[in-house]
Coordinates of C-alpha atoms in Angstrom, one line a residue:
X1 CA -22.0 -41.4 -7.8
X2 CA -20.6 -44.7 -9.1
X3 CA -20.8 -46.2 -5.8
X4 CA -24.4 -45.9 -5.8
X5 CA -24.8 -47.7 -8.8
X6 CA -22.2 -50.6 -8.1
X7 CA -24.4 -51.2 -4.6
X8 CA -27.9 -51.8 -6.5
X9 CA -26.1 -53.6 -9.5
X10 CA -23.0 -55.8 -7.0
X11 CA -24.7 -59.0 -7.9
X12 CA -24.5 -58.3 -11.8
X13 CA -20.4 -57.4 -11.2
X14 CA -19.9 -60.3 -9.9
X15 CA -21.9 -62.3 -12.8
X16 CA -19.9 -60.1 -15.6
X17 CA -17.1 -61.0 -12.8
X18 CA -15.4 -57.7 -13.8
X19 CA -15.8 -56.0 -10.1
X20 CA -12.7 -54.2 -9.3
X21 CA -11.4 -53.3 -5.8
X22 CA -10.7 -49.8 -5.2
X23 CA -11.1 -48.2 -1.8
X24 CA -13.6 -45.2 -2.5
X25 CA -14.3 -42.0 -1.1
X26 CA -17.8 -42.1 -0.3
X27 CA -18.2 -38.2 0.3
X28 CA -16.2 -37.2 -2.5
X29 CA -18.2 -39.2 -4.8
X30 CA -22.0 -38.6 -3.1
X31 CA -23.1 -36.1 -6.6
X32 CA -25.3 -32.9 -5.5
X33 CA -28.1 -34.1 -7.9
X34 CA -27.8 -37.8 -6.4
X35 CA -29.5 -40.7 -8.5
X36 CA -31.9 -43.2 -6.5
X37 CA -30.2 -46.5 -6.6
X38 CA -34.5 -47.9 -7.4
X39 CA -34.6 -46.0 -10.1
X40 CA -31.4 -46.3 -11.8
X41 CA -31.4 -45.2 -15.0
X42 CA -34.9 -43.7 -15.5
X43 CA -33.4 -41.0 -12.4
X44 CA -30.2 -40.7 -14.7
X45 CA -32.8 -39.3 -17.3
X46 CA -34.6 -37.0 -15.6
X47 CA -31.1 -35.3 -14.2
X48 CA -29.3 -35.4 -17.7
X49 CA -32.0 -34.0 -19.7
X50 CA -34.0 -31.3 -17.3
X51 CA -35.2 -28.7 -19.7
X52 CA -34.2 -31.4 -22.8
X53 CA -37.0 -30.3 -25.5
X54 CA -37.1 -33.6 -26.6
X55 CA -38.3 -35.4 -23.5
X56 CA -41.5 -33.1 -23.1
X57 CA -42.2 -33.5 -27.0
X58 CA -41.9 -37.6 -26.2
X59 CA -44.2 -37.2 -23.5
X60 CA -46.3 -35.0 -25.6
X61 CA -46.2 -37.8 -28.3
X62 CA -47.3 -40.5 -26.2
X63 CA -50.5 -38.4 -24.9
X64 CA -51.5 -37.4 -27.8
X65 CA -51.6 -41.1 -29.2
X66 CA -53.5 -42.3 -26.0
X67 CA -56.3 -39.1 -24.9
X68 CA -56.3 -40.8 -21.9
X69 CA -58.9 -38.4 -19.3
X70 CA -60.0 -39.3 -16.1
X71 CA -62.9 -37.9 -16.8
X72 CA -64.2 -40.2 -19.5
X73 CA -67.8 -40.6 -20.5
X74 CA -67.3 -44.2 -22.4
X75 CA -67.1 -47.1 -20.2
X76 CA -64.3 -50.5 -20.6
X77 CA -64.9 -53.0 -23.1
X78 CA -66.5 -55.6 -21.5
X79 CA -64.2 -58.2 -23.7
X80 CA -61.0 -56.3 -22.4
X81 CA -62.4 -55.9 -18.8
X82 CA -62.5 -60.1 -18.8
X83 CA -59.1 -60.0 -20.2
X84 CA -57.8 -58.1 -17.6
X85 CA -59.5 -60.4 -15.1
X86 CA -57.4 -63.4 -16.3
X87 CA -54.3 -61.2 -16.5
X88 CA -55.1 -60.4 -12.9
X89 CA -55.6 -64.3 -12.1
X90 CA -52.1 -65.3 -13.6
X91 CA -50.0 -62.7 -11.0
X92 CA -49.2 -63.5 -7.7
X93 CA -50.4 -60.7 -5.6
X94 CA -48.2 -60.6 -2.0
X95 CA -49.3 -57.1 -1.3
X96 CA -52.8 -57.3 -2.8
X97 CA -51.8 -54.6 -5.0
X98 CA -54.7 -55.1 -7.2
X99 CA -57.5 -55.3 -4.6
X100 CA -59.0 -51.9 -5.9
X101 CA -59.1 -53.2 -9.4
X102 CA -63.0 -54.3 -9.1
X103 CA -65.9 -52.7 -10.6
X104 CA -67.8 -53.2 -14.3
X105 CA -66.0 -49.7 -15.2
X106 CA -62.0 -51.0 -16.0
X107 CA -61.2 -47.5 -16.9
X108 CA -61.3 -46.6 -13.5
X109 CA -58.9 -49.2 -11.8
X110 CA -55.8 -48.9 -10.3
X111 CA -52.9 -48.3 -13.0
X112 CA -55.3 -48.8 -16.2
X113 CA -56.1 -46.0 -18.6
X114 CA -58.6 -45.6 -21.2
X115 CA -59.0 -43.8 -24.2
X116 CA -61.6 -41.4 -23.2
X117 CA -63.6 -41.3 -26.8
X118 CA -63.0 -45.1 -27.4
X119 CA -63.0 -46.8 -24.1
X120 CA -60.4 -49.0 -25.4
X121 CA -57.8 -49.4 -22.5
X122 CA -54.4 -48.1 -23.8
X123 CA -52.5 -47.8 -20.6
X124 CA -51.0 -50.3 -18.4
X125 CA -49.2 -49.2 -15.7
X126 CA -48.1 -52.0 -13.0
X127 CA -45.0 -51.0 -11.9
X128 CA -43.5 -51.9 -8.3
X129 CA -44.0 -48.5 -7.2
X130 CA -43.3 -49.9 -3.5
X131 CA -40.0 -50.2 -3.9
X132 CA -39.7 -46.3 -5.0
X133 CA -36.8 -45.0 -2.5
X134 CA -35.7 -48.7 -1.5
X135 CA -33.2 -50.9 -3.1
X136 CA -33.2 -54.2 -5.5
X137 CA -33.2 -56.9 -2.4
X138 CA -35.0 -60.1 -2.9
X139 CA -37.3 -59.5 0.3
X140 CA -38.6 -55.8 -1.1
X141 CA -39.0 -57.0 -4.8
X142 CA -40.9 -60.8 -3.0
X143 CA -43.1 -58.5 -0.8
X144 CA -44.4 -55.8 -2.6
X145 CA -43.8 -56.7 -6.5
X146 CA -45.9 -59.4 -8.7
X147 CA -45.2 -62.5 -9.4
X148 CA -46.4 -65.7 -11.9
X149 CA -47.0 -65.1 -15.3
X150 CA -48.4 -63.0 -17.7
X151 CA -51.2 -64.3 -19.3
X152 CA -51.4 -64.2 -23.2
X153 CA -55.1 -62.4 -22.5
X154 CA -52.9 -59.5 -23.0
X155 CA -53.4 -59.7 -26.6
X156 CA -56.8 -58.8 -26.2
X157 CA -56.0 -55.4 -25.6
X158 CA -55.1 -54.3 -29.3
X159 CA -55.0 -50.6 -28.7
X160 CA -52.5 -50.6 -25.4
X161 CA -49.9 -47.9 -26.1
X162 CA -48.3 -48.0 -22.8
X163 CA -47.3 -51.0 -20.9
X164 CA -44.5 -50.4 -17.5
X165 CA -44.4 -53.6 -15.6
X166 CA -40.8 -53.1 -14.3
X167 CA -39.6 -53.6 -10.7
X168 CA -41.7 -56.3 -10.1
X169 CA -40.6 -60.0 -9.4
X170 CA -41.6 -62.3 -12.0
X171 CA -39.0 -65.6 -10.7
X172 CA -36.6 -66.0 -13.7
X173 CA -39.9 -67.0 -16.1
X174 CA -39.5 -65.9 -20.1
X175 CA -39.8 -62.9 -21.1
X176 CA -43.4 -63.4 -22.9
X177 CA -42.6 -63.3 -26.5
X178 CA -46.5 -62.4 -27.9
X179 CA -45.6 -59.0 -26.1
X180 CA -44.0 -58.3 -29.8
X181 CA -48.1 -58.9 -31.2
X182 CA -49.2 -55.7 -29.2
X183 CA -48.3 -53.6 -32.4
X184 CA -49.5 -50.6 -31.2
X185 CA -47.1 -50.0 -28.0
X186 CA -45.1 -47.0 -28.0
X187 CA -44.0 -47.4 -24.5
X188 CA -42.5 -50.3 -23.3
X189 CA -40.7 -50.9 -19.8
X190 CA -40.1 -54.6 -18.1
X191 CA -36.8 -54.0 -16.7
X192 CA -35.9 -55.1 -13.4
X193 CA -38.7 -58.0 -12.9
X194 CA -36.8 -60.8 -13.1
X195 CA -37.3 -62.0 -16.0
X196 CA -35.5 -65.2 -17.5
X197 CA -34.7 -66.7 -21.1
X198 CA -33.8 -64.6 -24.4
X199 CA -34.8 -61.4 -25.3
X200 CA -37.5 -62.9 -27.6
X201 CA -36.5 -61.3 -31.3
X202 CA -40.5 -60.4 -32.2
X203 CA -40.4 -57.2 -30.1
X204 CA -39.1 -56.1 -33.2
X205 CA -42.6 -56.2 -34.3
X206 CA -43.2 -53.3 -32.5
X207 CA -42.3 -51.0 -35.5
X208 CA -43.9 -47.7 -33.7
X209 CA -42.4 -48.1 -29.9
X210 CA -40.9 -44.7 -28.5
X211 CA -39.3 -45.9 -25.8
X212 CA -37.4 -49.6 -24.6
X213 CA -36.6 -50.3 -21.5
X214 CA -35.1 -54.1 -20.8
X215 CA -32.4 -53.5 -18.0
X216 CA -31.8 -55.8 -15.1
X217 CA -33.7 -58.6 -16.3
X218 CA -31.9 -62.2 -15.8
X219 CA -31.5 -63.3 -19.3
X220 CA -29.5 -65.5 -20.8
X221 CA -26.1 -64.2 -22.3
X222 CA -25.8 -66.4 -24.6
X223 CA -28.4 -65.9 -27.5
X224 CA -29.3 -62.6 -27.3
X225 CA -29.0 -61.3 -30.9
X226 CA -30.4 -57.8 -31.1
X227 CA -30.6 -57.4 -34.7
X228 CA -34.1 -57.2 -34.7
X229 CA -33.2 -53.7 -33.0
X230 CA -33.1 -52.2 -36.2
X231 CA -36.8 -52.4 -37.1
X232 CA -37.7 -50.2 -34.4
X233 CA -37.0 -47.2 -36.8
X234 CA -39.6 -45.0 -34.4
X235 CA -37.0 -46.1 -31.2
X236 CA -36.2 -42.7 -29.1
X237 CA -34.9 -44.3 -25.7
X238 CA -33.3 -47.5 -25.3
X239 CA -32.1 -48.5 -21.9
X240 CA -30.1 -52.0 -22.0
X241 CA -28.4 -51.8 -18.8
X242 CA -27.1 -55.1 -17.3
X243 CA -27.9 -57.1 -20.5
X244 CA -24.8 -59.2 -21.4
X245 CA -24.7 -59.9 -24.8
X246 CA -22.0 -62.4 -24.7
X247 CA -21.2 -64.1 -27.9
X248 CA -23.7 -61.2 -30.0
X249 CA -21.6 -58.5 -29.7
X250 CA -20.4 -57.9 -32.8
X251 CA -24.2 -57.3 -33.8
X252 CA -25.0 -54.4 -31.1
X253 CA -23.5 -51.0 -32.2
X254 CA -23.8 -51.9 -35.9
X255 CA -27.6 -52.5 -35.4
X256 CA -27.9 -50.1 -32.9
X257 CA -26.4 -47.4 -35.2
X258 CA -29.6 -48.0 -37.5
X259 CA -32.0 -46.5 -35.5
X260 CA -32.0 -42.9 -37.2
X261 CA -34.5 -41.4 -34.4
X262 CA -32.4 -42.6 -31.5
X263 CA -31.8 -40.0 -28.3
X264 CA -30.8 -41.7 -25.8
X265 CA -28.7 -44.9 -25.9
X266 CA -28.1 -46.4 -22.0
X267 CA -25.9 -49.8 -22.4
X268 CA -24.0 -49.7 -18.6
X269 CA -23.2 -53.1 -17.2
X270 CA -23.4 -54.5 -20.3
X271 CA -19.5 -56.3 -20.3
X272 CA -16.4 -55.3 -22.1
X273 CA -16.9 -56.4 -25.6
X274 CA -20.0 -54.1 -26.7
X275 CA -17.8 -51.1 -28.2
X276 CA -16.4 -51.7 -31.5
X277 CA -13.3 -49.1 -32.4
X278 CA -14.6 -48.4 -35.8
X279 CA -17.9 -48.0 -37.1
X280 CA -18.0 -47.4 -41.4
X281 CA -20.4 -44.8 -40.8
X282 CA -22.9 -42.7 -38.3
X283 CA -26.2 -42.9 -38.7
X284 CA -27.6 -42.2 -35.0
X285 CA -26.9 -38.8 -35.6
X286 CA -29.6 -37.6 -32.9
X287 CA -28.2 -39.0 -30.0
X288 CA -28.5 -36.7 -27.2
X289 CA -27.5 -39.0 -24.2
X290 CA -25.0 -41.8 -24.6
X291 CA -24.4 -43.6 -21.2
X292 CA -21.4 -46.9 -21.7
X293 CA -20.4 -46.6 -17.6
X294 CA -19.3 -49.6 -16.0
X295 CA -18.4 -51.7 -19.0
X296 CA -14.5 -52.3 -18.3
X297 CA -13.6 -52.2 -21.9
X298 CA -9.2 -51.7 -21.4
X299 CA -9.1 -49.5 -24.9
X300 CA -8.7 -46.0 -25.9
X301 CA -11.9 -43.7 -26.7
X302 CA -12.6 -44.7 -30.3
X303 CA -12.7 -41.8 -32.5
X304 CA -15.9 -42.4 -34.3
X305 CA -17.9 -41.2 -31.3
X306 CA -16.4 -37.7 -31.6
X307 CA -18.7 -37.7 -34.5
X308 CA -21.6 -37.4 -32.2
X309 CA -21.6 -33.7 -32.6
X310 CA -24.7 -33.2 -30.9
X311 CA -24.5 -35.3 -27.5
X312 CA -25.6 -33.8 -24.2
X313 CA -24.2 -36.3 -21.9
X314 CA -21.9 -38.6 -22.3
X315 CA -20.9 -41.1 -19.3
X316 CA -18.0 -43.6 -20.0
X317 CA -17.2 -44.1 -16.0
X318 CA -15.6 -47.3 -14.7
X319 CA -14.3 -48.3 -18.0
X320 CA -10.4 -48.7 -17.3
X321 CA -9.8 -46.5 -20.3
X322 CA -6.5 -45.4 -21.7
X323 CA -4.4 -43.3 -23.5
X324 CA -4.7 -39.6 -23.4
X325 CA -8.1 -37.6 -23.9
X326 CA -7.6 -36.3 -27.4
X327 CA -7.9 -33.1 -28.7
X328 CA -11.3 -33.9 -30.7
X329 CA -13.1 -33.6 -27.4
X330 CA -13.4 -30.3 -28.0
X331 CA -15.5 -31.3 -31.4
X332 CA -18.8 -32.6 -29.0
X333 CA -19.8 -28.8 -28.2
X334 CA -23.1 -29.5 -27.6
X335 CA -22.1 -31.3 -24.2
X336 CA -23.3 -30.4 -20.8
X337 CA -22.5 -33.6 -18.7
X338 CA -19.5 -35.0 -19.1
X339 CA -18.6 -38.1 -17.1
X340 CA -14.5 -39.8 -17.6
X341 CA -14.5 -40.7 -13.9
X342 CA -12.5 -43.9 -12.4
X343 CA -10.6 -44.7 -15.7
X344 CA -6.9 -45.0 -16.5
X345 CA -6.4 -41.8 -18.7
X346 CA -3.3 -40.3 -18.7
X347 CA -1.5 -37.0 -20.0
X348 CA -3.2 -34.0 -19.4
X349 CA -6.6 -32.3 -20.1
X350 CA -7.0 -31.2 -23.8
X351 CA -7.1 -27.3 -24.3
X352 CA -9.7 -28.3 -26.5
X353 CA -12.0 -28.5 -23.3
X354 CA -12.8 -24.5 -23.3
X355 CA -15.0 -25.4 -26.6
X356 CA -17.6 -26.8 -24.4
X357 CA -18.9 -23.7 -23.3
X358 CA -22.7 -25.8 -22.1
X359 CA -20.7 -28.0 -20.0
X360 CA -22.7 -28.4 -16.6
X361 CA -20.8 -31.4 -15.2
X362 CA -17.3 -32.2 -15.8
X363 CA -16.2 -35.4 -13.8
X364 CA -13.0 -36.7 -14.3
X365 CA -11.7 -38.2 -10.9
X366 CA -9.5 -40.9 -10.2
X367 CA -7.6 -41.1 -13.4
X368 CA -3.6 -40.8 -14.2
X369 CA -4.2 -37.4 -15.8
X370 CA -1.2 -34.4 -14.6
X371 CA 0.5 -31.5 -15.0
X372 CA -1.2 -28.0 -14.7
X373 CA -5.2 -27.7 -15.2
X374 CA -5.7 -25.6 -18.2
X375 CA -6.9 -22.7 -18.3
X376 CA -9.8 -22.6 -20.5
X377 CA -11.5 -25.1 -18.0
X378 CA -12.0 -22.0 -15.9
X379 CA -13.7 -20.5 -19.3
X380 CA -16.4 -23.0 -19.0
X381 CA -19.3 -20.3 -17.1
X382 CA -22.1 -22.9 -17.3
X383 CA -20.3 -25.8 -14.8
X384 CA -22.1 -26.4 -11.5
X385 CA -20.1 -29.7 -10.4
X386 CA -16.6 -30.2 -11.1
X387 CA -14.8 -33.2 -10.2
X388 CA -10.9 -34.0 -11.0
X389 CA -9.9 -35.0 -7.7
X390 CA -6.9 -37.8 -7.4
X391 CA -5.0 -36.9 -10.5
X392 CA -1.6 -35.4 -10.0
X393 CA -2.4 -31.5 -10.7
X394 CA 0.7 -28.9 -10.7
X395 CA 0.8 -25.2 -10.5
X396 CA -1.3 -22.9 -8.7
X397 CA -4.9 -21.9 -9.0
X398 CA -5.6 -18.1 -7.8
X399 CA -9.4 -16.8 -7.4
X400 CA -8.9 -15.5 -11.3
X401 CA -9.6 -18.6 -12.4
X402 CA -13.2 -18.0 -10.5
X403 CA -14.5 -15.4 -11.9
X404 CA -16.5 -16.8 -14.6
X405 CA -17.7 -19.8 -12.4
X406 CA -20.8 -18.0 -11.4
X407 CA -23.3 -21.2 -11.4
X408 CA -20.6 -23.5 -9.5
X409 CA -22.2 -25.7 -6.6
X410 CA -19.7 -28.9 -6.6
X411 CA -16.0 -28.4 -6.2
X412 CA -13.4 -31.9 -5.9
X413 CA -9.7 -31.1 -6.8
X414 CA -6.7 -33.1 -5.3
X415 CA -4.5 -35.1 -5.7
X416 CA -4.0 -39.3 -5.1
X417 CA -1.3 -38.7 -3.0
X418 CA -0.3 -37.0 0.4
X419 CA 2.0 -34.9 -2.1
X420 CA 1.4 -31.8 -2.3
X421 CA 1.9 -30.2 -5.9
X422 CA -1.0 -28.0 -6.5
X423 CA -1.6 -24.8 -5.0
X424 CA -4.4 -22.2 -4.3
X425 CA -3.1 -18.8 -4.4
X426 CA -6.3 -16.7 -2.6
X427 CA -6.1 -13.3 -1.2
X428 CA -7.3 -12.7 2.1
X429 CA -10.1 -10.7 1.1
X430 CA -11.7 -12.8 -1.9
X431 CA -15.5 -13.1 -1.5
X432 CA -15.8 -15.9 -4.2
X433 CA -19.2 -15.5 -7.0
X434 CA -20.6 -19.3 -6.3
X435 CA -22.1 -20.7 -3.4
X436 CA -21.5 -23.8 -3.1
X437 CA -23.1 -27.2 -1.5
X438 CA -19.9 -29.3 -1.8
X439 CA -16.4 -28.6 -1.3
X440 CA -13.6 -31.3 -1.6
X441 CA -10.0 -30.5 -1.2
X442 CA -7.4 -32.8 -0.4
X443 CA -4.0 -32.5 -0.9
X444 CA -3.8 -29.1 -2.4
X445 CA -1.8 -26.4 -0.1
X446 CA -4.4 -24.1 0.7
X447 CA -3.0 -22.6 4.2
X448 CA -1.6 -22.1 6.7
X449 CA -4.4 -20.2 7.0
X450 CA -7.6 -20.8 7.6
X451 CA -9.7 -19.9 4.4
X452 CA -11.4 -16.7 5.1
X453 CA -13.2 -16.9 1.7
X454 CA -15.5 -19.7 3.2
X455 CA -16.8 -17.0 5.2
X456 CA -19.5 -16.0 2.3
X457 CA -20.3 -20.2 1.6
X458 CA -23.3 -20.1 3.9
X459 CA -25.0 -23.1 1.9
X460 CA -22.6 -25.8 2.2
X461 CA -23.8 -29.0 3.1
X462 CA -20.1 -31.3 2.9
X463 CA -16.7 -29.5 3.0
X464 CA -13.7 -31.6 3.1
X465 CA -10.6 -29.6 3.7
X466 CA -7.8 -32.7 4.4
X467 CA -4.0 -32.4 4.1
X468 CA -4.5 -28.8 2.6
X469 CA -1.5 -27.3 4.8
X470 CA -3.9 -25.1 7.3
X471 CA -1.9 -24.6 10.7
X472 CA -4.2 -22.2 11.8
X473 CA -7.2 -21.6 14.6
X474 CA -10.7 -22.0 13.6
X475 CA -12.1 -18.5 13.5
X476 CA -14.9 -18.1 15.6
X477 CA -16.9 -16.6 12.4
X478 CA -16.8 -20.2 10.9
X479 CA -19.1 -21.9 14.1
X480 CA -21.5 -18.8 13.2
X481 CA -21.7 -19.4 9.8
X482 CA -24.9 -21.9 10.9
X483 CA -24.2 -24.3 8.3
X484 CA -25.8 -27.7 7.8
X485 CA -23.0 -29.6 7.6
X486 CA -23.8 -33.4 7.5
X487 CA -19.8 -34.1 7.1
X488 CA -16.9 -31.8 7.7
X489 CA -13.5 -33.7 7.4
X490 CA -10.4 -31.5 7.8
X491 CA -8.1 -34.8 9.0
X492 CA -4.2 -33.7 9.0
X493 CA -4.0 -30.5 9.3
X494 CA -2.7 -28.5 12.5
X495 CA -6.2 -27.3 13.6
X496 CA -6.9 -25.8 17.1
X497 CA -10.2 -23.6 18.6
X498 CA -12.6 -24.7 21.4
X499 CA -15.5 -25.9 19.1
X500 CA -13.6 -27.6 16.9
X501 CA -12.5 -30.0 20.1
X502 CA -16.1 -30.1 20.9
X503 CA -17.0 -31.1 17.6
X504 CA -13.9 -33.7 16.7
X505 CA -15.6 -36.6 18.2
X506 CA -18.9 -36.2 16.4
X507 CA -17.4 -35.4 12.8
X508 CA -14.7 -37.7 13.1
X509 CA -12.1 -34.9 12.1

C-alpha cells in the first residue's frame, strides 16, 4: 500500500527531503482493496468509508442545493454562457477537451450543469479525467490536462456550487484568489493542477463549502497560514495532502480543531512538524477519518487523539513513531481501519485491541513490536486484512485462534528475520472458515508439511509461503486447485514435485 503512494508523490519526498530507504516487499504490501496512485486520496475515501452514512447524506446535500437535471426546460444565461466563453479562451486546450462545449444552450456542454428551474449554471466539472488509471508524469498531466489561467469571468457565475478542476496542469501560476468571491461553493477541488503561490487566505470566504480539496498543488511553504480554516464552520472533508506548511505550523491543528462539522481530516505528506502533542481541548469531535501517513514526525502517539472516540480510520503510516502502542487504543471503538504500518513501535500489542470489535483492517507491519500476539486480536470477527508481518512474534498460533475470523481475506504474519520464533500449530484436517485472496507467511514454522488446509483456499490470488520450514512434496491436489495465482513465492524451503520444477522458472520460487 504505501509503496503506491511514495511512487505518485517521490518528487514531494524528496522536496520535504524526508524519503527514507527501506527495501520493501512489494507483494506483501500490494492491499486487496488497492488505491489508484491517480486518484490518491479521493480512492482512499471511497475504500475507508463504503457504507459511511455520512458520505451519501454529503452527496445528498450537494444535490439537493444544485437540482441539477439533464432534462431541463430553462435554457443558460446568455451573460454566464459569454463568461464561460472567455473562461474557455484563457485555458490552453492540448487535447481539445472542450471542442464539444459549442451551442447557445451552455447547460448542455461538456462538464457544466445547470439548475434545471433557474438555468443558472451551478456545476463546473473540469477535471483531467484522462489521466484516470495513469500516474502524475509531466507528459500525461502536459497532454491531456489544461493549461493558462483562469479567467476572473468566473465570478460571473454567482450561483456555482460545484467547481473540480483538479489533475490538470495549470504551470506553477497562483492559485486565483477571487475563487474565495464565489460564496456559494460547497464543493471545491483544485488539487493536483499545479498550481503555484500561497494558498490565498479569502477562500475563507467561502463560509458554506462541504468539501476542500488542495493537495499536490506546488505552493509555497513558506506563508501558508491556514487560520482562515476556521471560518469554514460548514467544512466536512478537507484533504491537504502534500501541502508543507513550513514556518505555520503551529497554526494547523489548533485552527483545524475549530471546525465542529469536520469528518474527514487528510494531511499526509504534509512534513514533520504539523502534530502538536497537546491540544487544551477537542472540538472536532465528528471526525470519522483521520489520515497523518507519511509525515515522519520521530514522537510518541499524542494522547489527545485517543479522544477521538468516534474515528473510523485512522492511518499514521510512515511516521517513524515510537514508544509502545498504549493501552487507550482500545478507547477508539468505533474503528474499522486501522493503519500503524512502517513505524518504530515497540513492546507488544495492547490487550486493549479486542475492544475494537468493527475493526476491518488492522495493519501494523514493519515495526519493533514482539513477544506473543494476543489473544483478543483473534476476537476481532469483523477483520478482512491483517497485516503484522516483520515484527518479532513468539509462541504459537493453532486454527483456534480462527474460528471467529469468518470475513478474513488478507493474511501477512512474520517475522524481520530468517529466525524462526513463531509457530502455527494446525491439524491435518483443519478446513479453515475464510477464504482468502492473500496469504503472506515468512518466517513462521509452518511445516514440514505441506499445509493441507490450503486445500479449501480456492480464491487466492498471492500466497507467499517463504522460510516456513515445509520439507515436503507438493501434493498433486495443490496444481488442481486451479488457482489464479499472479505470484506464488515459497523461496527456502525443501520443496520437490514435477510441476513445481516446471513452474520454478516462471514464478521465480
Amino acid at each position: 500500500m504505501r509503496e503506491e503512494r511514495r511512487e505518485r508523490n517521490k518528487l514531494r519526498i524528496d522536496e520535504l527531503n524526508k524519503a527514507k530507504s527501506k527495501e520493501e516487499d512489494a507483494l506483501r504490501r500490494k492491499p486487496l482493496a488497492p488505491k489508484p496512485a491517480d486518484r490518491t486520496v479521493k480512492a482512499q475515501i471511497a475504500h475507508w468509508t463504503r457504507g459511511s452514512s455520512t458520505v451519501n447524506m454529503f452527496h445528498i446535500e450537494i444535490q439537493y442545493n444544485m437540482h441539477t437535471s439533464q432534462d431541463h426546460n430553462v435554457g443558460c444565461i446568455d451573460i454566464e454562457r459569454k463568461a464561460l466563453l472567455k473562461l474557455k479562451q484563457g485555458l490552453t486546450n492540448p487535447s481539445n477537451r472542450l471542442s464539444s462545449q459549442v451551442g447557445e444552450d451552455c447547460c448542455k456542454w461538456s462538464g457544466v450543469g445547470c439548475n434545471n428551474i433557474t438555468g443558472r449554471i451551478n456545476r463546473l466539472d473540469l477535471p483531467n479525467r484522462s489521466s484516470d488509471g495513469l500516474d502524475y508524469s509531466g507528459a500525461i498531466v502536459s497532454a491531456f490536462g489544461f493549461g493558462g489561467e483562469i479567467n476572473p469571468s468566473l465570478l460571473v457565475l454567482k450561483y456555482l456550487i460545484y467547481l473540480d478542476l483538479s489533475m490538470n496542469n495549470f504551470g506553477g501560476v497562483q492559485l486565483p484568489s477571487f475563487i474565495g468571491s464565489l460564496e456559494k461553493l460547497k464543493y471545491l477541488d483544485l488539487s493536483s493542477a499545479s498550481f503555484g503561490g500561497i494558498i490565498p487566505p479569502n477562500l475563507g470566504n467561502l463560509s458554506g463549502l462541504l468539501y476542500l480539496d488542495l493537495s499536490n498543488n506546488i505552493v509555497e511553504p513558506i506563508g501558508n497560514d491556514l487560520r482562515w480554516l476556521a471560518t469554514l464552520s460548514s467544512l466536512k472533508y478537507l484533504i491537504l495532502e502534500g501541502v508543507n506548511p513550513a514556518k505555520t505550523t503551529s497554526y494547523w491543528f489548533p485552527t483545524i480543531n475549530m471546525l465542529p462539522s469536520l469528518v474527514e481530516l487528510h494531511l499526509p505528506f504534509c512534513g514533520p512538524s504539523i502534530l502538536p502533542l497537546t491540544l487544551p481541548s477537542i472540538n472536532f469531535t465528528s471526525l470519522l477519518v483521520l489520515d497523518l501517513s507519511s509525515n515522519y514526525f520521530n514522537s510518541t502517539i499524542p494522547p489527545w487523539l485517543f479522544n477521538l472516540t468516534e474515528l473510523e480510520m485512522l492511518d499514521l503510516t510512515d511516521n517513524s513513531l515510537t514508544g509502545e502502542l498504549p493501552d487507550s487504543l482500545g478507547y477508539l471503538k468505533s474503528l474499522r481501519y486501522l493503519h500503524l504500518s512502517d513505524n518504530s513501535f515497540q513492546g507488544s500489542i495492547p490487550k486493549s485491541i479486542g475492544n475494537l470489535t468493527s475493526l476491518e483492517e488492522f495493519y501494523l507491519g514493519w515495526n519493533q513490536i514482539s513477544g506473543i500476539i494476543p489473544e483478543s486480536l483473534w476476537d476481532l470477527s469483523s477483520l478482512v486484512s491483517l497485516d503484522i508481518y516483520g515484527n518479532t512474534w513468539e509462541g504459537a498460533i493453532t486454527e483456534a485462534h480462527f474460528t471467529k475470523l469468518r470475513g478474513l481475506r488478507k493474511v501477512s504474519i512474520g517475522n524481520n528475520s530468517p529466525n524462526i520464533s513463531l509457530v502455527f500449530n494446525i491439524s491435518f484436517d483443519w478446513i479453515p472458515p475464510f477464504k482468502l485472496r492473500f496469504l503472506y507467511i515468512r518466517s513462521c514454522q509452518l511445516g514440514p508439511k505441506f499445509p493441507t488446509w490450503l486445500i479449501n483456499q480456492t480464491k487466492l490470488t498471492k500466497m507467499v509461503l517463504r522460510n516456513a520450514g515445509i520439507s515436503d512434496t507438493i501434493p498433486d491436489w495443490f496444481w488442481q486447485l486451479d488457482l489464479q495465482l499472479d505470484n506464488l513465492d515459497v523461496a527456502n524451503n525443501q520443496l520437490s514435485g514435477a510441476q513445481f520444477i516446471k513452474i520454478q522458472l516462471f514464478f521465480h520460487c
